[in-house]
C-alpha cells in the first residue's frame, strides 16, 4: 500500500478548489480498501472516500485525515438473465461515461440518457444520478459495498439502497458507512432509448427513423456540451460541480405562494410535466430570477455562461469564494421567493 502525504485535492475535482489531503491512498481492490481503512483506524484518521471528484467542494484547508480514492476497475458483462436483462458488473473506479459508451455499443438500453455525466461508477448510486428523464436507480440491480461498521463485504439490492430524487442511503441515513466497490446494472438488450425529455424530443423532431441508442447518446452529449455539462477541456464554464442546487420540492401552500409572488412580478413559474408531477420547481429559474443570470461574475467565481445552475471557478478561485457566492444566491432566493435552496454537491473538510 502506497501512502501519499499532503496531496492537493483541487486537481482531483472538477471545480478545482480545495487544499491538501493529509494522507492519500488509491485502492484497486476490496483487499486494498480494507488495508487503507485499517491504516485510517490505526492512526485515528477521519476517512473521506473519493470517486471522480465531480460533485465536491473541498475546503481550502483540505482534509486532515485520509482520502481514499476507490480505483476498483473492470466491466463484466453477463448473458441475459431469466427476465431478459443483461447484467453488467462494473468496478466503482471505472469512469461512468466509459461504461455508458460500452452499454450503448452493446445495444443495451437503460443508461443512454445518462451519457456524459462526469465521475466514477461508484459515485452514481450515491446521489442516484439522473438526467434527461432517466435515473440510475431504474437500472441498478445491486451494489457491492465494504461496510465500515464491521469490515464485511455486503451486496445491497436496489431496494436496500433507498433511492429517491438525488438521494440514497449512501448520502442520507447511512452516510459514511459504506465504501462502494462495484455496481451491477440490469440493462435491456435491444431496448429502445428513452426520449421523454423536452430537449431530446426537440432534437429528434422531424427525424424519419426512430432514434437508436447510439444517436440518443450522441444527442445527449451534444445537448450537454452546449450547456457546459460535459467536461470539455479548455471550456472554463465546465469548471463546476454540475448543478449546484437541487430542484426544490414544495408543499402545496409553498407552491401557491411562489406562483403568487411570481404573478406580482409579472412572471410565470415554468411548468414541465417532469417537474409538475412532484411539485418540483426549477432551481435554475429561481436563481435566474434572483439576480444571477448566466454569465454572472463576482471576482474569480460566477455562474456558467451556459447554465444558470452551475457555479463556476473562473480561474484560481478559493473554496471560500465559491461558498460566498452559494450563500449569496441562497439568501437572495430566500428573500425573494421564500424558498430555501439545497445544494447538490458534497462539502468536504468544512
Ligand atoms: C459538468 C458536470 C455535470 C454534471 N451533471 C450531472 C447530471 O446530469 N446528473 C447528476 O445526477 N449529476 C451530475 N453531476 C454531478 C456528478 O457528476 C455526479 O454526482 C457523479 O455521480 C459524482 O461521482 P464522482 O465519482 O465524481 O463522486 P465524487 O464527486 O468523488 O463524490 C461524491 C460523493 O460520493 C461519494 N463517493 C464517491 N465514490 C464513492 C464510492 N466508491 N463509495 C462510497 N462513496 C463514494 C463521495 O464520498 C462523496 O460523498 C455533474 C457534475 C459536473 C461537474
PDB file of N, CA and C in Angstrom, residues 3-104:
ATOM      1  N   UNK A   3       1.170   5.040   0.696  1.00  0.00           N
ATOM      2  CA  UNK A   3       0.509   6.139   1.410  1.00  0.00           C
ATOM      3  C   UNK A   3       1.183   7.445   1.009  1.00  0.00           C
ATOM      4  N   UNK A   4       0.407   8.311   0.337  1.00  0.00           N
ATOM      5  CA  UNK A   4       0.963   9.614  -0.052  1.00  0.00           C
ATOM      6  C   UNK A   4       0.588  10.647   1.009  1.00  0.00           C
ATOM      7  N   UNK A   5       1.375  11.691   1.091  1.00  0.00           N
ATOM      8  CA  UNK A   5       1.092  12.725   2.087  1.00  0.00           C
ATOM      9  C   UNK A   5       0.931  14.087   1.414  1.00  0.00           C
ATOM     10  N   UNK A   6       0.043  14.882   1.996  1.00  0.00           N
ATOM     11  CA  UNK A   6      -0.180  16.265   1.539  1.00  0.00           C
ATOM     12  C   UNK A   6      -0.439  16.351   0.028  1.00  0.00           C
ATOM     13  N   UNK A   7      -1.441  15.598  -0.388  1.00  0.00           N
ATOM     14  CA  UNK A   7      -1.803  15.568  -1.818  1.00  0.00           C
ATOM     15  C   UNK A   7      -2.889  16.615  -2.073  1.00  0.00           C
ATOM     16  N   UNK A   8      -2.617  17.545  -2.980  1.00  0.00           N
ATOM     17  CA  UNK A   8      -3.615  18.587  -3.271  1.00  0.00           C
ATOM     18  C   UNK A   8      -4.844  17.988  -3.947  1.00  0.00           C
ATOM     19  N   UNK A   9      -6.004  18.364  -3.415  1.00  0.00           N
ATOM     20  CA  UNK A   9      -7.251  17.761  -3.909  1.00  0.00           C
ATOM     21  C   UNK A   9      -7.866  18.560  -5.058  1.00  0.00           C
ATOM     22  N   UNK A  10      -7.545  19.858  -5.135  1.00  0.00           N
ATOM     23  CA  UNK A  10      -8.160  20.689  -6.182  1.00  0.00           C
ATOM     24  C   UNK A  10      -8.033  20.042  -7.570  1.00  0.00           C
ATOM     25  N   UNK A  11      -6.844  19.557  -7.975  1.00  0.00           N
ATOM     26  CA  UNK A  11      -6.743  18.980  -9.321  1.00  0.00           C
ATOM     27  C   UNK A  11      -7.521  17.672  -9.491  1.00  0.00           C
ATOM     28  N   UNK A  12      -7.961  17.094  -8.366  1.00  0.00           N
ATOM     29  CA  UNK A  12      -8.717  15.840  -8.446  1.00  0.00           C
ATOM     30  C   UNK A  12     -10.214  16.084  -8.457  1.00  0.00           C
ATOM     31  N   UNK A  13     -10.604  17.357  -8.553  1.00  0.00           N
ATOM     32  CA  UNK A  13     -12.030  17.689  -8.608  1.00  0.00           C
ATOM     33  C   UNK A  13     -12.314  18.527  -9.864  1.00  0.00           C
ATOM     34  N   UNK A  14     -13.555  18.510 -10.295  1.00  0.00           N
ATOM     35  CA  UNK A  14     -13.918  19.279 -11.490  1.00  0.00           C
ATOM     36  C   UNK A  14     -14.023  20.776 -11.187  1.00  0.00           C
ATOM     37  N   UNK A  15     -14.342  21.120  -9.929  1.00  0.00           N
ATOM     38  CA  UNK A  15     -14.443  22.536  -9.560  1.00  0.00           C
ATOM     39  C   UNK A  15     -13.057  23.149  -9.341  1.00  0.00           C
ATOM     40  N   UNK A  16     -12.105  22.285  -9.068  1.00  0.00           N
ATOM     41  CA  UNK A  16     -10.699  22.695  -8.917  1.00  0.00           C
ATOM     42  C   UNK A  16     -10.453  23.703  -7.804  1.00  0.00           C
ATOM     43  N   UNK A  17     -11.101  23.444  -6.667  1.00  0.00           N
ATOM     44  CA  UNK A  17     -10.737  24.203  -5.469  1.00  0.00           C
ATOM     45  C   UNK A  17     -10.452  23.196  -4.356  1.00  0.00           C
ATOM     46  N   UNK A  18      -9.734  23.657  -3.339  1.00  0.00           N
ATOM     47  CA  UNK A  18      -9.512  22.811  -2.164  1.00  0.00           C
ATOM     48  C   UNK A  18      -8.056  22.571  -1.860  1.00  0.00           C
ATOM     49  N   UNK A  19      -7.787  22.404  -0.573  1.00  0.00           N
ATOM     50  CA  UNK A  19      -6.428  22.183  -0.092  1.00  0.00           C
ATOM     51  C   UNK A  19      -6.032  20.716  -0.114  1.00  0.00           C
ATOM     52  N   UNK A  20      -4.980  20.385   0.638  1.00  0.00           N
ATOM     53  CA  UNK A  20      -4.431  19.020   0.557  1.00  0.00           C
ATOM     54  C   UNK A  20      -5.125  18.005   1.462  1.00  0.00           C
ATOM     55  N   UNK A  21      -4.979  16.756   1.084  1.00  0.00           N
ATOM     56  CA  UNK A  21      -5.349  15.641   1.969  1.00  0.00           C
ATOM     57  C   UNK A  21      -4.094  15.309   2.752  1.00  0.00           C
ATOM     58  N   UNK A  22      -4.214  15.204   4.087  1.00  0.00           N
ATOM     59  CA  UNK A  22      -3.026  14.885   4.896  1.00  0.00           C
ATOM     60  C   UNK A  22      -2.440  13.546   4.415  1.00  0.00           C
ATOM     61  N   UNK A  23      -3.313  12.546   4.235  1.00  0.00           N
ATOM     62  CA  UNK A  23      -2.873  11.253   3.687  1.00  0.00           C
ATOM     63  C   UNK A  23      -3.784  10.891   2.514  1.00  0.00           C
ATOM     64  N   UNK A  24      -3.227  10.158   1.562  1.00  0.00           N
ATOM     65  CA  UNK A  24      -3.983   9.806   0.344  1.00  0.00           C
ATOM     66  C   UNK A  24      -3.584   8.394  -0.099  1.00  0.00           C
ATOM     67  N   UNK A  25      -4.585   7.544  -0.279  1.00  0.00           N
ATOM     68  CA  UNK A  25      -4.317   6.172  -0.734  1.00  0.00           C
ATOM     69  C   UNK A  25      -5.270   5.847  -1.883  1.00  0.00           C
ATOM     70  N   UNK A  26      -4.743   5.222  -2.915  1.00  0.00           N
ATOM     71  CA  UNK A  26      -5.593   4.752  -4.016  1.00  0.00           C
ATOM     72  C   UNK A  26      -5.714   3.236  -3.874  1.00  0.00           C
ATOM     73  N   UNK A  27      -6.947   2.730  -3.852  1.00  0.00           N
ATOM     74  CA  UNK A  27      -7.160   1.291  -3.621  1.00  0.00           C
ATOM     75  C   UNK A  27      -7.795   0.646  -4.840  1.00  0.00           C
ATOM     76  N   UNK A  28      -7.167  -0.417  -5.318  1.00  0.00           N
ATOM     77  CA  UNK A  28      -7.623  -1.046  -6.566  1.00  0.00           C
ATOM     78  C   UNK A  28      -8.449  -2.309  -6.338  1.00  0.00           C
ATOM     79  N   UNK A  29      -8.587  -2.752  -5.095  1.00  0.00           N
ATOM     80  CA  UNK A  29      -9.343  -3.978  -4.815  1.00  0.00           C
ATOM     81  C   UNK A  29      -9.973  -3.875  -3.436  1.00  0.00           C
ATOM     82  N   UNK A  30     -10.871  -4.844  -3.140  1.00  0.00           N
ATOM     83  CA  UNK A  30     -11.506  -4.857  -1.813  1.00  0.00           C
ATOM     84  C   UNK A  30     -10.441  -5.022  -0.734  1.00  0.00           C
ATOM     85  N   UNK A  31      -9.440  -5.852  -1.009  1.00  0.00           N
ATOM     86  CA  UNK A  31      -8.388  -6.092  -0.004  1.00  0.00           C
ATOM     87  C   UNK A  31      -7.611  -4.799   0.252  1.00  0.00           C
ATOM     88  N   UNK A  32      -7.332  -4.046  -0.816  1.00  0.00           N
ATOM     89  CA  UNK A  32      -6.602  -2.780  -0.641  1.00  0.00           C
ATOM     90  C   UNK A  32      -7.449  -1.752   0.109  1.00  0.00           C
ATOM     91  N   UNK A  33      -8.761  -1.780  -0.146  1.00  0.00           N
ATOM     92  CA  UNK A  33      -9.662  -0.873   0.581  1.00  0.00           C
ATOM     93  C   UNK A  33      -9.597  -1.211   2.068  1.00  0.00           C
ATOM     94  N   UNK A  34      -9.660  -2.504   2.388  1.00  0.00           N
ATOM     95  CA  UNK A  34      -9.612  -2.935   3.794  1.00  0.00           C
ATOM     96  C   UNK A  34      -8.300  -2.467   4.442  1.00  0.00           C
ATOM     97  N   UNK A  35      -7.216  -2.571   3.694  1.00  0.00           N
ATOM     98  CA  UNK A  35      -5.911  -2.151   4.218  1.00  0.00           C
ATOM     99  C   UNK A  35      -5.896  -0.641   4.509  1.00  0.00           C
ATOM    100  N   UNK A  36      -6.454   0.110   3.585  1.00  0.00           N
ATOM    101  CA  UNK A  36      -6.496   1.574   3.760  1.00  0.00           C
ATOM    102  C   UNK A  36      -7.356   1.940   4.968  1.00  0.00           C
ATOM    103  N   UNK A  37      -8.476   1.242   5.133  1.00  0.00           N
ATOM    104  CA  UNK A  37      -9.360   1.502   6.273  1.00  0.00           C
ATOM    105  C   UNK A  37      -8.607   1.199   7.573  1.00  0.00           C
ATOM    106  N   UNK A  38      -7.849   0.104   7.584  1.00  0.00           N
ATOM    107  CA  UNK A  38      -7.065  -0.236   8.784  1.00  0.00           C
ATOM    108  C   UNK A  38      -6.046   0.855   9.097  1.00  0.00           C
ATOM    109  N   UNK A  39      -5.446   1.405   8.032  1.00  0.00           N
ATOM    110  CA  UNK A  39      -4.466   2.484   8.223  1.00  0.00           C
ATOM    111  C   UNK A  39      -5.145   3.686   8.890  1.00  0.00           C
ATOM    112  N   UNK A  40      -6.343   4.030   8.401  1.00  0.00           N
ATOM    113  CA  UNK A  40      -7.072   5.170   8.982  1.00  0.00           C
ATOM    114  C   UNK A  40      -7.403   4.898  10.445  1.00  0.00           C
ATOM    115  N   UNK A  41      -7.876   3.663  10.701  1.00  0.00           N
ATOM    116  CA  UNK A  41      -8.256   3.300  12.083  1.00  0.00           C
ATOM    117  C   UNK A  41      -7.045   3.358  13.008  1.00  0.00           C
ATOM    118  N   UNK A  42      -5.945   2.746  12.552  1.00  0.00           N
ATOM    119  CA  UNK A  42      -4.746   2.645  13.404  1.00  0.00           C
ATOM    120  C   UNK A  42      -4.208   4.030  13.749  1.00  0.00           C
ATOM    121  N   UNK A  43      -4.427   4.980  12.842  1.00  0.00           N
ATOM    122  CA  UNK A  43      -3.883   6.328  13.066  1.00  0.00           C
ATOM    123  C   UNK A  43      -4.952   7.337  13.484  1.00  0.00           C
ATOM    124  N   UNK A  44      -6.153   6.799  13.755  1.00  0.00           N
ATOM    125  CA  UNK A  44      -7.245   7.634  14.241  1.00  0.00           C
ATOM    126  C   UNK A  44      -7.547   8.797  13.283  1.00  0.00           C
ATOM    127  N   UNK A  45      -7.630   8.468  11.992  1.00  0.00           N
ATOM    128  CA  UNK A  45      -7.830   9.499  10.969  1.00  0.00           C
ATOM    129  C   UNK A  45      -9.253   9.472  10.441  1.00  0.00           C
ATOM    130  N   UNK A  46      -9.879  10.637  10.286  1.00  0.00           N
ATOM    131  CA  UNK A  46     -11.170  10.634   9.586  1.00  0.00           C
ATOM    132  C   UNK A  46     -10.962  10.228   8.127  1.00  0.00           C
ATOM    133  N   UNK A  47     -11.969   9.522   7.589  1.00  0.00           N
ATOM    134  CA  UNK A  47     -11.836   8.949   6.241  1.00  0.00           C
ATOM    135  C   UNK A  47     -12.795   9.643   5.282  1.00  0.00           C
ATOM    136  N   UNK A  48     -12.286  10.027   4.118  1.00  0.00           N
ATOM    137  CA  UNK A  48     -13.184  10.514   3.065  1.00  0.00           C
ATOM    138  C   UNK A  48     -12.960   9.664   1.817  1.00  0.00           C
ATOM    139  N   UNK A  49     -14.064   9.196   1.223  1.00  0.00           N
ATOM    140  CA  UNK A  49     -13.984   8.350   0.034  1.00  0.00           C
ATOM    141  C   UNK A  49     -14.164   9.215  -1.213  1.00  0.00           C
ATOM    142  N   UNK A  50     -13.172   9.159  -2.079  1.00  0.00           N
ATOM    143  CA  UNK A  50     -13.178   9.988  -3.300  1.00  0.00           C
ATOM    144  C   UNK A  50     -13.453   9.128  -4.527  1.00  0.00           C
ATOM    145  N   UNK A  51     -14.344   9.637  -5.379  1.00  0.00           N
ATOM    146  CA  UNK A  51     -14.562   8.995  -6.677  1.00  0.00           C
ATOM    147  C   UNK A  51     -13.878   9.848  -7.733  1.00  0.00           C
ATOM    148  N   UNK A  52     -14.688  10.386  -8.675  1.00  0.00           N
ATOM    149  CA  UNK A  52     -14.138  11.219  -9.741  1.00  0.00           C
ATOM    150  C   UNK A  52     -14.049  12.693  -9.374  1.00  0.00           C
ATOM    151  N   UNK A  53     -14.498  13.051  -8.174  1.00  0.00           N
ATOM    152  CA  UNK A  53     -14.390  14.445  -7.715  1.00  0.00           C
ATOM    153  C   UNK A  53     -15.285  15.418  -8.464  1.00  0.00           C
ATOM    154  N   UNK A  54     -16.388  14.926  -9.033  1.00  0.00           N
ATOM    155  CA  UNK A  54     -17.220  15.818  -9.855  1.00  0.00           C
ATOM    156  C   UNK A  54     -18.425  16.375  -9.097  1.00  0.00           C
ATOM    157  N   UNK A  55     -18.535  16.005  -7.830  1.00  0.00           N
ATOM    158  CA  UNK A  55     -19.674  16.519  -7.057  1.00  0.00           C
ATOM    159  C   UNK A  55     -19.199  17.052  -5.708  1.00  0.00           C
ATOM    160  N   UNK A  56     -18.032  17.665  -5.722  1.00  0.00           N
ATOM    161  CA  UNK A  56     -17.393  18.051  -4.461  1.00  0.00           C
ATOM    162  C   UNK A  56     -17.020  19.529  -4.414  1.00  0.00           C
ATOM    163  N   UNK A  57     -17.114  20.076  -3.197  1.00  0.00           N
ATOM    164  CA  UNK A  57     -16.466  21.348  -2.894  1.00  0.00           C
ATOM    165  C   UNK A  57     -15.537  21.041  -1.722  1.00  0.00           C
ATOM    166  N   UNK A  58     -14.242  21.070  -1.964  1.00  0.00           N
ATOM    167  CA  UNK A  58     -13.260  20.760  -0.920  1.00  0.00           C
ATOM    168  C   UNK A  58     -12.793  22.076  -0.301  1.00  0.00           C
ATOM    169  N   UNK A  59     -12.730  22.117   1.025  1.00  0.00           N
ATOM    170  CA  UNK A  59     -12.361  23.366   1.716  1.00  0.00           C
ATOM    171  C   UNK A  59     -10.916  23.755   1.412  1.00  0.00           C
ATOM    172  N   UNK A  60     -10.611  25.024   1.588  1.00  0.00           N
ATOM    173  CA  UNK A  60      -9.240  25.497   1.331  1.00  0.00           C
ATOM    174  C   UNK A  60      -8.242  24.856   2.293  1.00  0.00           C
ATOM    175  N   UNK A  61      -8.744  24.456   3.466  1.00  0.00           N
ATOM    176  CA  UNK A  61      -7.844  23.809   4.439  1.00  0.00           C
ATOM    177  C   UNK A  61      -7.594  22.355   4.057  1.00  0.00           C
ATOM    178  N   UNK A  62      -8.418  21.813   3.181  1.00  0.00           N
ATOM    179  CA  UNK A  62      -8.254  20.424   2.752  1.00  0.00           C
ATOM    180  C   UNK A  62      -8.862  19.448   3.748  1.00  0.00           C
ATOM    181  N   UNK A  63      -8.302  18.250   3.802  1.00  0.00           N
ATOM    182  CA  UNK A  63      -8.850  17.167   4.636  1.00  0.00           C
ATOM    183  C   UNK A  63      -7.754  16.701   5.588  1.00  0.00           C
ATOM    184  N   UNK A  64      -8.041  16.754   6.866  1.00  0.00           N
ATOM    185  CA  UNK A  64      -6.976  16.467   7.848  1.00  0.00           C
ATOM    186  C   UNK A  64      -6.709  14.972   8.005  1.00  0.00           C
ATOM    187  N   UNK A  65      -7.553  14.141   7.449  1.00  0.00           N
ATOM    188  CA  UNK A  65      -7.400  12.700   7.621  1.00  0.00           C
ATOM    189  C   UNK A  65      -6.907  12.005   6.365  1.00  0.00           C
ATOM    190  N   UNK A  66      -7.526  10.847   6.083  1.00  0.00           N
ATOM    191  CA  UNK A  66      -7.155  10.048   4.909  1.00  0.00           C
ATOM    192  C   UNK A  66      -8.208  10.207   3.804  1.00  0.00           C
ATOM    193  N   UNK A  67      -7.748  10.492   2.602  1.00  0.00           N
ATOM    194  CA  UNK A  67      -8.627  10.419   1.429  1.00  0.00           C
ATOM    195  C   UNK A  67      -8.325   9.103   0.730  1.00  0.00           C
ATOM    196  N   UNK A  68      -9.377   8.309   0.581  1.00  0.00           N
ATOM    197  CA  UNK A  68      -9.227   7.004  -0.072  1.00  0.00           C
ATOM    198  C   UNK A  68      -9.885   7.077  -1.446  1.00  0.00           C
ATOM    199  N   UNK A  69      -9.078   6.985  -2.476  1.00  0.00           N
ATOM    200  CA  UNK A  69      -9.650   7.014  -3.831  1.00  0.00           C
ATOM    201  C   UNK A  69      -9.934   5.581  -4.252  1.00  0.00           C
ATOM    202  N   UNK A  70     -11.207   5.319  -4.573  1.00  0.00           N
ATOM    203  CA  UNK A  70     -11.587   3.965  -4.984  1.00  0.00           C
ATOM    204  C   UNK A  70     -11.251   3.810  -6.466  1.00  0.00           C
ATOM    205  N   UNK A  71     -10.341   2.871  -6.749  1.00  0.00           N
ATOM    206  CA  UNK A  71      -9.878   2.687  -8.142  1.00  0.00           C
ATOM    207  C   UNK A  71     -10.086   1.234  -8.586  1.00  0.00           C
ATOM    208  N   UNK A  72     -11.176   0.631  -8.088  1.00  0.00           N
ATOM    209  CA  UNK A  72     -11.503  -0.753  -8.474  1.00  0.00           C
ATOM    210  C   UNK A  72     -12.065  -0.706  -9.900  1.00  0.00           C
ATOM    211  N   UNK A  73     -11.424  -1.405 -10.820  1.00  0.00           N
ATOM    212  CA  UNK A  73     -11.870  -1.311 -12.225  1.00  0.00           C
ATOM    213  C   UNK A  73     -12.476  -2.642 -12.705  1.00  0.00           C
ATOM    214  N   UNK A  74     -12.871  -2.647 -13.967  1.00  0.00           N
ATOM    215  CA  UNK A  74     -13.399  -3.864 -14.589  1.00  0.00           C
ATOM    216  C   UNK A  74     -14.870  -3.730 -14.951  1.00  0.00           C
ATOM    217  N   UNK A  75     -15.199  -4.177 -16.178  1.00  0.00           N
ATOM    218  CA  UNK A  75     -16.607  -4.232 -16.616  1.00  0.00           C
ATOM    219  C   UNK A  75     -16.862  -5.658 -17.077  1.00  0.00           C
ATOM    220  N   UNK A  76     -17.741  -6.344 -16.354  1.00  0.00           N
ATOM    221  CA  UNK A  76     -18.032  -7.743 -16.701  1.00  0.00           C
ATOM    222  C   UNK A  76     -19.471  -7.842 -17.198  1.00  0.00           C
ATOM    223  N   UNK A  77     -19.629  -8.365 -18.402  1.00  0.00           N
ATOM    224  CA  UNK A  77     -20.979  -8.468 -18.981  1.00  0.00           C
ATOM    225  C   UNK A  77     -21.454  -9.915 -18.917  1.00  0.00           C
ATOM    226  N   UNK A  78     -22.700 -10.122 -18.485  1.00  0.00           N
ATOM    227  CA  UNK A  78     -23.240 -11.486 -18.393  1.00  0.00           C
ATOM    228  C   UNK A  78     -24.287 -11.702 -19.477  1.00  0.00           C
ATOM    229  N   UNK A  79     -24.581 -12.963 -19.752  1.00  0.00           N
ATOM    230  CA  UNK A  79     -25.643 -13.259 -20.710  1.00  0.00           C
ATOM    231  C   UNK A  79     -26.982 -12.837 -20.119  1.00  0.00           C
ATOM    232  N   UNK A  80     -27.975 -12.531 -20.974  1.00  0.00           N
ATOM    233  CA  UNK A  80     -29.277 -12.107 -20.438  1.00  0.00           C
ATOM    234  C   UNK A  80     -29.825 -13.117 -19.419  1.00  0.00           C
ATOM    235  N   UNK A  81     -30.428 -12.590 -18.324  1.00  0.00           N
ATOM    236  CA  UNK A  81     -30.985 -13.462 -17.282  1.00  0.00           C
ATOM    237  C   UNK A  81     -32.420 -13.865 -17.637  1.00  0.00           C
ATOM    238  N   UNK A  82     -33.121 -14.506 -16.690  1.00  0.00           N
ATOM    239  CA  UNK A  82     -34.484 -15.000 -16.953  1.00  0.00           C
ATOM    240  C   UNK A  82     -35.449 -13.870 -17.288  1.00  0.00           C
ATOM    241  N   UNK A  83     -35.150 -12.662 -16.812  1.00  0.00           N
ATOM    242  CA  UNK A  83     -36.015 -11.510 -17.113  1.00  0.00           C
ATOM    243  C   UNK A  83     -35.604 -10.810 -18.397  1.00  0.00           C
ATOM    244  N   UNK A  84     -34.658 -11.405 -19.104  1.00  0.00           N
ATOM    245  CA  UNK A  84     -34.210 -10.812 -20.367  1.00  0.00           C
ATOM    246  C   UNK A  84     -33.294  -9.617 -20.178  1.00  0.00           C
ATOM    247  N   UNK A  85     -32.760  -9.450 -18.998  1.00  0.00           N
ATOM    248  CA  UNK A  85     -31.864  -8.308 -18.736  1.00  0.00           C
ATOM    249  C   UNK A  85     -30.403  -8.755 -18.836  1.00  0.00           C
ATOM    250  N   UNK A  86     -29.578  -7.870 -19.365  1.00  0.00           N
ATOM    251  CA  UNK A  86     -28.140  -8.128 -19.376  1.00  0.00           C
ATOM    252  C   UNK A  86     -27.521  -7.440 -18.165  1.00  0.00           C
ATOM    253  N   UNK A  87     -26.831  -8.233 -17.358  1.00  0.00           N
ATOM    254  CA  UNK A  87     -26.207  -7.656 -16.166  1.00  0.00           C
ATOM    255  C   UNK A  87     -24.774  -7.237 -16.470  1.00  0.00           C
ATOM    256  N   UNK A  88     -24.433  -6.027 -16.042  1.00  0.00           N
ATOM    257  CA  UNK A  88     -23.061  -5.524 -16.154  1.00  0.00           C
ATOM    258  C   UNK A  88     -22.554  -5.276 -14.732  1.00  0.00           C
ATOM    259  N   UNK A  89     -21.485  -5.978 -14.369  1.00  0.00           N
ATOM    260  CA  UNK A  89     -20.857  -5.722 -13.059  1.00  0.00           C
ATOM    261  C   UNK A  89     -19.689  -4.778 -13.299  1.00  0.00           C
ATOM    262  N   UNK A  90     -19.758  -3.615 -12.699  1.00  0.00           N
ATOM    263  CA  UNK A  90     -18.785  -2.583 -13.052  1.00  0.00           C
ATOM    264  C   UNK A  90     -18.040  -2.089 -11.795  1.00  0.00           C
ATOM    265  N   UNK A  91     -16.723  -2.074 -11.872  1.00  0.00           N
ATOM    266  CA  UNK A  91     -15.889  -1.597 -10.763  1.00  0.00           C
ATOM    267  C   UNK A  91     -16.198  -0.140 -10.462  1.00  0.00           C
ATOM    268  N   UNK A  92     -16.229   0.200  -9.151  1.00  0.00           N
ATOM    269  CA  UNK A  92     -16.608   1.561  -8.737  1.00  0.00           C
ATOM    270  C   UNK A  92     -15.660   2.614  -9.294  1.00  0.00           C
ATOM    271  N   UNK A  93     -14.422   2.220  -9.590  1.00  0.00           N
ATOM    272  CA  UNK A  93     -13.450   3.202 -10.057  1.00  0.00           C
ATOM    273  C   UNK A  93     -13.481   3.433 -11.561  1.00  0.00           C
ATOM    274  N   UNK A  94     -14.341   2.704 -12.268  1.00  0.00           N
ATOM    275  CA  UNK A  94     -14.446   2.941 -13.715  1.00  0.00           C
ATOM    276  C   UNK A  94     -15.081   4.311 -13.973  1.00  0.00           C
ATOM    277  N   UNK A  95     -14.670   4.930 -15.069  1.00  0.00           N
ATOM    278  CA  UNK A  95     -15.299   6.195 -15.453  1.00  0.00           C
ATOM    279  C   UNK A  95     -16.724   5.889 -15.914  1.00  0.00           C
ATOM    280  N   UNK A  96     -17.685   6.641 -15.371  1.00  0.00           N
ATOM    281  CA  UNK A  96     -19.087   6.365 -15.666  1.00  0.00           C
ATOM    282  C   UNK A  96     -19.371   6.383 -17.183  1.00  0.00           C
ATOM    283  N   UNK A  97     -18.895   7.428 -17.861  1.00  0.00           N
ATOM    284  CA  UNK A  97     -19.261   7.573 -19.271  1.00  0.00           C
ATOM    285  C   UNK A  97     -18.630   6.481 -20.143  1.00  0.00           C
ATOM    286  N   UNK A  98     -17.526   5.934 -19.677  1.00  0.00           N
ATOM    287  CA  UNK A  98     -16.913   4.820 -20.423  1.00  0.00           C
ATOM    288  C   UNK A  98     -17.855   3.607 -20.366  1.00  0.00           C
ATOM    289  N   UNK A  99     -18.456   3.392 -19.195  1.00  0.00           N
ATOM    290  CA  UNK A  99     -19.414   2.289 -19.086  1.00  0.00           C
ATOM    291  C   UNK A  99     -20.647   2.546 -19.950  1.00  0.00           C
ATOM    292  N   UNK A 100     -21.136   3.781 -19.945  1.00  0.00           N
ATOM    293  CA  UNK A 100     -22.327   4.087 -20.761  1.00  0.00           C
ATOM    294  C   UNK A 100     -22.008   3.817 -22.238  1.00  0.00           C
ATOM    295  N   UNK A 101     -20.828   4.245 -22.666  1.00  0.00           N
ATOM    296  CA  UNK A 101     -20.427   4.030 -24.067  1.00  0.00           C
ATOM    297  C   UNK A 101     -20.429   2.536 -24.386  1.00  0.00           C
ATOM    298  N   UNK A 102     -19.930   1.750 -23.455  1.00  0.00           N
ATOM    299  CA  UNK A 102     -19.860   0.301 -23.651  1.00  0.00           C
ATOM    300  C   UNK A 102     -21.274  -0.303 -23.739  1.00  0.00           C
ATOM    301  N   UNK A 103     -22.158   0.122 -22.822  1.00  0.00           N
ATOM    302  CA  UNK A 103     -23.527  -0.406 -22.809  1.00  0.00           C
ATOM    303  C   UNK A 103     -24.236  -0.076 -24.123  1.00  0.00           C
ATOM    304  N   UNK A 104     -24.063   1.156 -24.571  1.00  0.00           N
ATOM    305  CA  UNK A 104     -24.724   1.590 -25.817  1.00  0.00           C
ATOM    306  C   UNK A 104     -24.140   0.812 -27.000  1.00  0.00           C
TER     307      UNK A 104
END
